[in-house]
XYZ file of C-alpha atoms in Angstrom:
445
model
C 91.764 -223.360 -91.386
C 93.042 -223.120 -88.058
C 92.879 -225.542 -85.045
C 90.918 -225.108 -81.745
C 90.036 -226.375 -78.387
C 87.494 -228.718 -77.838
C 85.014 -227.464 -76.028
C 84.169 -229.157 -72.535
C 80.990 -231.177 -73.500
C 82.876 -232.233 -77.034
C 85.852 -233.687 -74.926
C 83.225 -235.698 -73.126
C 82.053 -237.394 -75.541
C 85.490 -238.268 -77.053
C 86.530 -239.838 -73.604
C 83.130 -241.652 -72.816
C 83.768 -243.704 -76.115
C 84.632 -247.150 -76.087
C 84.589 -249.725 -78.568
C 81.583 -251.454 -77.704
C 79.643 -247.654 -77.288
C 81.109 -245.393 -80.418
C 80.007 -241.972 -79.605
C 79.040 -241.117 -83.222
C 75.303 -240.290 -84.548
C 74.305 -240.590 -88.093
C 71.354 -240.390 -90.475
C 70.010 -242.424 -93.233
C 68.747 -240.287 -96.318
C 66.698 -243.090 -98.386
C 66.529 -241.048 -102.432
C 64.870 -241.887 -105.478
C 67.055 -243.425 -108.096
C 66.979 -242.525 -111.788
C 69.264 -245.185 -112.647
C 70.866 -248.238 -111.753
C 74.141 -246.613 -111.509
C 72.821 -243.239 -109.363
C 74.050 -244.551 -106.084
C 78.023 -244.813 -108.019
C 77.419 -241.306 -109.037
C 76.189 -240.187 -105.762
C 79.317 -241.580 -104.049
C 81.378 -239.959 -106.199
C 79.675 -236.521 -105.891
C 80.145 -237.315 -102.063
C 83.490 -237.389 -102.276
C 84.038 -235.035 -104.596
C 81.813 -232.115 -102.519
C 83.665 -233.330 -99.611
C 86.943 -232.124 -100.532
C 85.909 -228.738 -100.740
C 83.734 -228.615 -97.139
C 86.578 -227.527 -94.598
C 84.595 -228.814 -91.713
C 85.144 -232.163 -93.008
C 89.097 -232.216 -93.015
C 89.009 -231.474 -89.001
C 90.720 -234.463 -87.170
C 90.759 -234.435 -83.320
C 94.257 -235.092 -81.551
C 95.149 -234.746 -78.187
C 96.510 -231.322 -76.419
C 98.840 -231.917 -73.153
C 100.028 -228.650 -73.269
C 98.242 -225.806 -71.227
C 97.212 -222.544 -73.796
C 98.889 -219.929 -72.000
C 99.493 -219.588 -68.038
C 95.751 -218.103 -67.824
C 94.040 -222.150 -69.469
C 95.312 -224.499 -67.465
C 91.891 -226.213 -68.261
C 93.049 -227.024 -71.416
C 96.067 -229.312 -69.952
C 94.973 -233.232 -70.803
C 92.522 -231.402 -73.721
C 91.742 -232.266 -77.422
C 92.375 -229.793 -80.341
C 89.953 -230.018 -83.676
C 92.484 -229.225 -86.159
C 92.966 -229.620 -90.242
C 93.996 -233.241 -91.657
C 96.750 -232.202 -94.223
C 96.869 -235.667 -95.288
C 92.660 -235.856 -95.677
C 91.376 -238.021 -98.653
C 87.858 -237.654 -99.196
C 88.213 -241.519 -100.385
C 88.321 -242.875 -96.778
C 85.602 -241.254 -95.905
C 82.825 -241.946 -98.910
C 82.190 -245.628 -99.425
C 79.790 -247.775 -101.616
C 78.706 -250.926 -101.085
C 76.784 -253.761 -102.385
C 73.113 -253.258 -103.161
C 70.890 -254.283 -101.119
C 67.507 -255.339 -100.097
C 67.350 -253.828 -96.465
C 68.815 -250.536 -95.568
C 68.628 -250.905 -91.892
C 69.803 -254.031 -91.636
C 72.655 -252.349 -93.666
C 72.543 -249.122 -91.382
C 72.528 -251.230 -88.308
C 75.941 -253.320 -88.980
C 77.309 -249.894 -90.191
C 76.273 -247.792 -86.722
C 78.558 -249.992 -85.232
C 81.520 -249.462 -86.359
C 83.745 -247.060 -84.530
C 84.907 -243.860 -86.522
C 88.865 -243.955 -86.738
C 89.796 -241.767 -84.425
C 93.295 -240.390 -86.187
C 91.310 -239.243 -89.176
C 88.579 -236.527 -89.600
C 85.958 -238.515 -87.425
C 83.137 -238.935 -90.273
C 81.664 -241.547 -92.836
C 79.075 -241.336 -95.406
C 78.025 -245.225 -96.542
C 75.982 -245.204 -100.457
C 73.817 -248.310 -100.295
C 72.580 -249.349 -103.644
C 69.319 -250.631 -103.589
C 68.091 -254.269 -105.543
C 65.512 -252.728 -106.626
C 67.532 -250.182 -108.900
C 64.840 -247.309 -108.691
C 66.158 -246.405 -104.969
C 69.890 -245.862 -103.102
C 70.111 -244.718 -99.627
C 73.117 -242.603 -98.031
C 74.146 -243.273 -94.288
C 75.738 -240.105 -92.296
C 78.484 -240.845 -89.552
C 79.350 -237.899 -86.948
C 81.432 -238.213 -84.043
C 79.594 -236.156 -81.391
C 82.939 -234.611 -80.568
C 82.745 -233.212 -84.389
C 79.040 -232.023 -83.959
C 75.702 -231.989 -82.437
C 72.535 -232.771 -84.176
C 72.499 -228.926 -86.014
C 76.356 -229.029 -86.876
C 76.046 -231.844 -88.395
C 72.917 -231.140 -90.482
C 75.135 -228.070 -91.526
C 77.917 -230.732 -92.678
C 75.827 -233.041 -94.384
C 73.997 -230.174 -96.421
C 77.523 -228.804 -97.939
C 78.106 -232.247 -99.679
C 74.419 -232.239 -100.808
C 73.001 -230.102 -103.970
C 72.789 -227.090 -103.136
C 69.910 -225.186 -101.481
C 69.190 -221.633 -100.217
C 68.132 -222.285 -96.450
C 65.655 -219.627 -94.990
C 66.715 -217.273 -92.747
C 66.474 -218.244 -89.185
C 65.441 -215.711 -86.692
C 66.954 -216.441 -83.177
C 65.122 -217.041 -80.410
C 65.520 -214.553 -77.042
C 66.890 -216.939 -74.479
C 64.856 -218.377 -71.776
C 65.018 -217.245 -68.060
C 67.279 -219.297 -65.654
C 64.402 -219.889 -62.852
C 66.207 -220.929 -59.364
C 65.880 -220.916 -55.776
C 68.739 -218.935 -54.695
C 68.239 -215.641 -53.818
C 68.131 -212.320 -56.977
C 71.805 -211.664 -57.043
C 71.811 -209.033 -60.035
C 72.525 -206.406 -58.183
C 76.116 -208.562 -57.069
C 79.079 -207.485 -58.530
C 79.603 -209.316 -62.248
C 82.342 -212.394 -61.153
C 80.381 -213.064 -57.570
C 77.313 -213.189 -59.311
C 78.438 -215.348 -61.766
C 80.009 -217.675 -59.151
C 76.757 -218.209 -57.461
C 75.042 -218.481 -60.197
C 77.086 -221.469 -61.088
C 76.705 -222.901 -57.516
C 73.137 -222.793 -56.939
C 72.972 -224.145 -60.776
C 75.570 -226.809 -60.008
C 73.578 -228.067 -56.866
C 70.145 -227.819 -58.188
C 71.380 -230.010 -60.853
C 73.009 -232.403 -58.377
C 69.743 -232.532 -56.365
C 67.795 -233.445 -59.414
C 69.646 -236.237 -60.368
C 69.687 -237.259 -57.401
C 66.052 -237.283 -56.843
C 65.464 -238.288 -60.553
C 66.772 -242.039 -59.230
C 64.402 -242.948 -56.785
C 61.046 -244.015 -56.798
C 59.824 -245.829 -59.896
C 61.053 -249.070 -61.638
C 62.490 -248.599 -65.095
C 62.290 -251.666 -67.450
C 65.475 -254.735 -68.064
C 64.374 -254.170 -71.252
C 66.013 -250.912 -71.640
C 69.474 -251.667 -69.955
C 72.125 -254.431 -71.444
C 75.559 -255.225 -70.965
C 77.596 -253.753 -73.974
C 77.477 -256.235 -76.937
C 78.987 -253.822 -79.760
C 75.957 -254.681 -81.668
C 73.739 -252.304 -83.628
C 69.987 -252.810 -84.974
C 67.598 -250.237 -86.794
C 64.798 -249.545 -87.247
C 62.893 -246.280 -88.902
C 59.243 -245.534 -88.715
C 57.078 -242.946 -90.617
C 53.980 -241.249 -89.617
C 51.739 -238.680 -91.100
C 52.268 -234.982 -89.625
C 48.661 -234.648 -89.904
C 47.616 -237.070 -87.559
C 50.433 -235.494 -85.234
C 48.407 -232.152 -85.465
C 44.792 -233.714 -85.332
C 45.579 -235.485 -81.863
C 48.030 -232.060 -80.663
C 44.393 -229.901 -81.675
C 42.120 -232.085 -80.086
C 44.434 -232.175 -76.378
C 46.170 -229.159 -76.675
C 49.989 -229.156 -76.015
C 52.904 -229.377 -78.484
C 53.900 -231.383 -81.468
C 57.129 -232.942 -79.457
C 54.487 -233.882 -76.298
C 52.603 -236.031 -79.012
C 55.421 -237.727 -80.136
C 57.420 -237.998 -76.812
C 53.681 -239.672 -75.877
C 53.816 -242.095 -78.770
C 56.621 -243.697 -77.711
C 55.303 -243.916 -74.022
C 52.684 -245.427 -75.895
C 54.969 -247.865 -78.082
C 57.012 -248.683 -74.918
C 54.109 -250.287 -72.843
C 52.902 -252.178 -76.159
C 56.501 -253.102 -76.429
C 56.878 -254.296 -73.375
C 53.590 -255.899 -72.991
C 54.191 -257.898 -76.082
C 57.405 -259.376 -75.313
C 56.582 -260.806 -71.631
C 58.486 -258.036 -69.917
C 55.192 -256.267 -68.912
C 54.274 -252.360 -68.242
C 53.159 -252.680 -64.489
C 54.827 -249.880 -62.890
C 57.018 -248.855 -65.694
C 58.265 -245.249 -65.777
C 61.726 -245.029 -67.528
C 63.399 -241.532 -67.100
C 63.650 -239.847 -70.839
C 66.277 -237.838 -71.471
C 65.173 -235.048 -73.943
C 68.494 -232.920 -75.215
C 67.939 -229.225 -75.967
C 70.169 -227.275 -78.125
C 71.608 -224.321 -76.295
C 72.943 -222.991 -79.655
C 71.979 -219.767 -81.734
C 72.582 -219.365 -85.363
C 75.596 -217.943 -86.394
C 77.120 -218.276 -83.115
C 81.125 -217.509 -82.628
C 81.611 -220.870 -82.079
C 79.651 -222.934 -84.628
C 81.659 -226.664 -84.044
C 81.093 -227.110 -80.064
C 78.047 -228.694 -78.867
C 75.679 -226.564 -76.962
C 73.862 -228.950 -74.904
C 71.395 -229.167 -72.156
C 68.280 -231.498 -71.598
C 65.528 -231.998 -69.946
C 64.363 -235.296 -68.109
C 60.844 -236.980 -67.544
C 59.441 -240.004 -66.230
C 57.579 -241.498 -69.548
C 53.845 -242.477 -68.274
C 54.734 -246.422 -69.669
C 52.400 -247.485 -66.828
C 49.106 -245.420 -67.567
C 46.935 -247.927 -69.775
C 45.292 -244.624 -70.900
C 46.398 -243.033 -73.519
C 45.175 -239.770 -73.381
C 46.391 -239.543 -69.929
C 50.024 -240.631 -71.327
C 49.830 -237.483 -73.546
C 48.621 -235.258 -70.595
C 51.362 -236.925 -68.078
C 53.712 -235.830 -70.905
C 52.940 -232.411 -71.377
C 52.349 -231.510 -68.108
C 56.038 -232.698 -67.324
C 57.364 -231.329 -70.423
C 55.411 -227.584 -68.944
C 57.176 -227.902 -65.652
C 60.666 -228.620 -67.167
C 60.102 -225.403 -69.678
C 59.267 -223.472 -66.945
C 62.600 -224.013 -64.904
C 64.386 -223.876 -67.971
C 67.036 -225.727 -69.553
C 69.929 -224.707 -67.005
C 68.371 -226.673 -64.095
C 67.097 -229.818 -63.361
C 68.645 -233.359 -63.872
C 68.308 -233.073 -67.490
C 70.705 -230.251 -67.382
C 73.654 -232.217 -66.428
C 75.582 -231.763 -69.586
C 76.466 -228.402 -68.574
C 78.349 -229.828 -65.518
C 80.937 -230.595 -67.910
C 82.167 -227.088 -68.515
C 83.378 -227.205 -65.126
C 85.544 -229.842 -65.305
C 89.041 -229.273 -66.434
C 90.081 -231.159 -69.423
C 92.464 -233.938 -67.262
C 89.562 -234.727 -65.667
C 87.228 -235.674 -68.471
C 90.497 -237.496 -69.843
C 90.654 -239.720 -66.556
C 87.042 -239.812 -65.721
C 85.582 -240.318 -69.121
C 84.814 -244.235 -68.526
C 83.127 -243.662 -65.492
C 81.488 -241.318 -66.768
C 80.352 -243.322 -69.587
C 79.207 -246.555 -67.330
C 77.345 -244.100 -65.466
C 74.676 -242.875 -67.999
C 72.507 -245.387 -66.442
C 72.064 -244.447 -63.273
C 70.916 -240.506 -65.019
C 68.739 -241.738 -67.319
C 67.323 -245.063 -69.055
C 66.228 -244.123 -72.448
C 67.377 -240.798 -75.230
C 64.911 -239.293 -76.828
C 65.765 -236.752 -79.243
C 64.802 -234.535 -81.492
C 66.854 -233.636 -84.720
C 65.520 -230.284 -87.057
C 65.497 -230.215 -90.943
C 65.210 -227.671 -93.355
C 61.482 -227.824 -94.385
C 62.571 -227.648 -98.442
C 63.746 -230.785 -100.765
C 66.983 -232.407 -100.209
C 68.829 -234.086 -103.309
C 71.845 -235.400 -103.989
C 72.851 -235.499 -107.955
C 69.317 -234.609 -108.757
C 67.999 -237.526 -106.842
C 65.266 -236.326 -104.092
C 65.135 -237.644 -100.415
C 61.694 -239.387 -99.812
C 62.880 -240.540 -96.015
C 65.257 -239.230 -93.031
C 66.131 -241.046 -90.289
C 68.281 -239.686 -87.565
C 70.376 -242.033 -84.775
C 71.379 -240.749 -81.949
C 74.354 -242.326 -79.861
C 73.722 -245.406 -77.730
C 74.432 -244.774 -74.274
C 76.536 -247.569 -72.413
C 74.298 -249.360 -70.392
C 71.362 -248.920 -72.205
C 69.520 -251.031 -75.166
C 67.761 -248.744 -76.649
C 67.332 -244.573 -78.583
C 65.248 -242.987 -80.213
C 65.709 -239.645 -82.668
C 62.788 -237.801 -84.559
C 62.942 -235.926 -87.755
C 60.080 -233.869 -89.187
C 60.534 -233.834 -93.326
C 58.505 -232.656 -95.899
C 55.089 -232.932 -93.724
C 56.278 -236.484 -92.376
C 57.437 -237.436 -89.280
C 60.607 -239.580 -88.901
C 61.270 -241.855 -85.730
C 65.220 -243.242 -86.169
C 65.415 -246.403 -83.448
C 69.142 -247.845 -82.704
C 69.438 -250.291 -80.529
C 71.804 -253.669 -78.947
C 71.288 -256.335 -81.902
C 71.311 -258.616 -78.975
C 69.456 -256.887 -76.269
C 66.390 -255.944 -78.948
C 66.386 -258.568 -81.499
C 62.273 -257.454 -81.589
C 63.209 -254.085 -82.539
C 61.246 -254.473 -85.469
C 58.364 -255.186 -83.073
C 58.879 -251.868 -81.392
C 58.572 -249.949 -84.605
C 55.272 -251.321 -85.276
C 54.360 -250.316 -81.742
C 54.887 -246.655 -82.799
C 52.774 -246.761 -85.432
C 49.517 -248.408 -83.983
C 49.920 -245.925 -80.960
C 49.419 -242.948 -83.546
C 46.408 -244.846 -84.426
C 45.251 -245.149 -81.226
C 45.826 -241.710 -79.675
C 43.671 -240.955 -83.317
C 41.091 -242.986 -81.980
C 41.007 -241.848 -78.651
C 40.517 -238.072 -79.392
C 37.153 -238.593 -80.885
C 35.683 -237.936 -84.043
């Protein structure tokens, strides 16, 4: 193994980190047990598998020296190199059994990774019951994105033969400067970047003004983690998405518009000209790229329709904004901020990391993510996976997340949120439910 150089959006999110907002994301596997003792044995498969996944020994340490008179981007930088010292031990851990896994999960998520070792955990929760065990992922976002880290996760699990995936012809950059392919290569390039680097700026800036979010979704930083996983039927996903037309991700990005106002309602905090901005990531990666380890991020953002009492014009709102980002592509727009960072030399995510960090706010209000899975049978020791649910990072700021998984023809919501800024997140969960039921309802027989 050989070290390399964090990549600019990577070094982001290992400056942005502080202790009350670890920049890690994780996923709870819940698995059928065959035996009291299969959650022991699964944590010492864990570590045992882990020894032998070289992705897992990278640690991240700091790079002040400049690669070569051509990088001095790289001056202030991060290196992801191999722990000679790694023990699997420190990173596999089993604990008590237990009644609750995301009460478990919750105290777990937040708890910073130690930085000065490979920045990953994997937690084996027992359960009481003795016929169930549940394994909790941790992944510094520095280490890898959503896909990276399914592909670390997988290697410690029994083994599986993924299908091939075929990659996808990437999307055209839409824009309003002038058609500049006929330029010469590096001035093209340049204005590309320029005209991408203000539209972005624009949007942002635009993306701010307007409507109301909610209190709800913004807190000061407790270092407090709750949460919370819901489950619905695929099929209902795809009865509503056939009766309205659109996509599977514009029916669940509308469910928890849906769950929001109910939320909201419920807890005294009201819907009345609520439209919190979503943030919806988009992975910029291709299989079996060069560089498999550096996140490949952009996003898109949308008002969520929180307001709309009707539900069926929630979904529409949804997809119609959800069209209109598609259509400019994932290189423009506010939600495309994340590629900003590749601009900025490496001193200056060093210095302006906090800021950075304390600023997620004013971007966007609430994450909303969407994590794939292989669509065949995870185990671990024999012992199948009968739930996923993913956690994405919590913003500083901001109270709540939200990460979906589709597994095995169900459909995973993950929620994470401030212990003491959502102590109802339980409430919220429900929400997402009854909202399936009612989009159901409101597409007619």
């Amino acid at each position: 193994m050989t070290s390399d150089l964090l990549a600019p959006l990577d070094l982001a999110f290992w400056n942005i980190e502080s202790a009350e907002h670890p920049m890690h994301l994780g996923a709870l596997g819940v698995f059928t047990a065959h035996s009291p003792t299969a959650g022991a044995h699964a944590a010492d498969l864990l570590a045992a598998r882990a020894a032998a996944v070289p992705g897992l020994r990278m640690r991240i340490r700091d790079a002040w020296q400049p690669r070569g008179l051509l990088r001095p981007f790289s001056f202030g930088g991060a290196t992801r190199e191999p722990a000679d010292d790694f023990d699997p031990l420190d990173h596999v851990r089993l604990h008590a059994p237990t009644a609750d896994f995301q009460a478990a999960a919750g105290r777990l998520m937040e708890r910073p990774l130690e930085r000065g070792r490979p920045p990953w955990e994997a937690h084996v929760l027992p359960g009481e019951d003795g016929v169930s065990f549940a394994v909790l992922f941790k992944f510094h976002h520095a280490l890898a994105d959503g896909l990276r880290a399914l592909t670390l996760a997988a290697a410690v699990l029994d083994p599986m033969d993924l299908p091939a995936r075929k990659p996808r012809p990437e999307e055209p950059r839409a824009g309003r400067l002038p058609d500049v392919r006929k330029l010469p290569d590096v001035l093209r390039g340049t204005l590309s970047d320029v005209g991408r680097a203000l539209d972005i700026g624009a949007s942002v800036a635009v993306s701010t003004l307007g409507v109301r979010s909610s209190s709800a979704l913004t807190a000061e930083p407790s270092g407090t983690r709750r949460t919370a996983g819901v489950v619905v039927d695929i099929d209902d996903v795809h009865v509503i998405r056939k009766a309205v037309g659109g996509t599977v991700n514009d029916v669940l990005i509308a469910v928890v518009a849906g769950a929001l106002r109910r939320w909201l309602d419920e807890r005294g905090d009201g819907s009345a000209g609520v439209a919190p901005r979503a943030l919806i990531p988009v992975s910029r990666r291709r299989p079996r790229t060069a560089h498999p380890q550096g996140n490949r991020l952009s996003g898109y953002l949308i008002r969520l329709p929180v307001d709309d009492p009707d539900p069926l014009r929630r979904l529409a709102a949804v997809r119609t904004a959800m069209d209109r980002n598609k259509d400019a592509g994932p290189h423009r727009g506010a939600g495309a901020v994340a590629l900003l960072a590749d601009h900025v030399p490496a001193l200056g995510h060093r210095l302006g990391g906090p800021l950075v960090g304390q600023a997620a706010r004013l971007w966007f209000d609430i994450l909303v993510t969407s994590v794939p899975l292989p669509g065949i049978a995870l185990k671990l020791g024999g012992h199948a996976v009968t739930e996923v649910y993913p956690f994405a990072p919590l913003a500083r700021g901001q109270s709540l997340a939200i990460a979906i998984s589709t597994y095995r023809g169900r459909v995973h919501y993950g929620l994470v949120a401030d212990a003491k800024a959502v102590p109802d997140l339980d409430v919220l969960a429900e929400a997402v439910s009854e909202e399936v039921e009612t989009l159901i309802t409101a597409c007619g027989p």
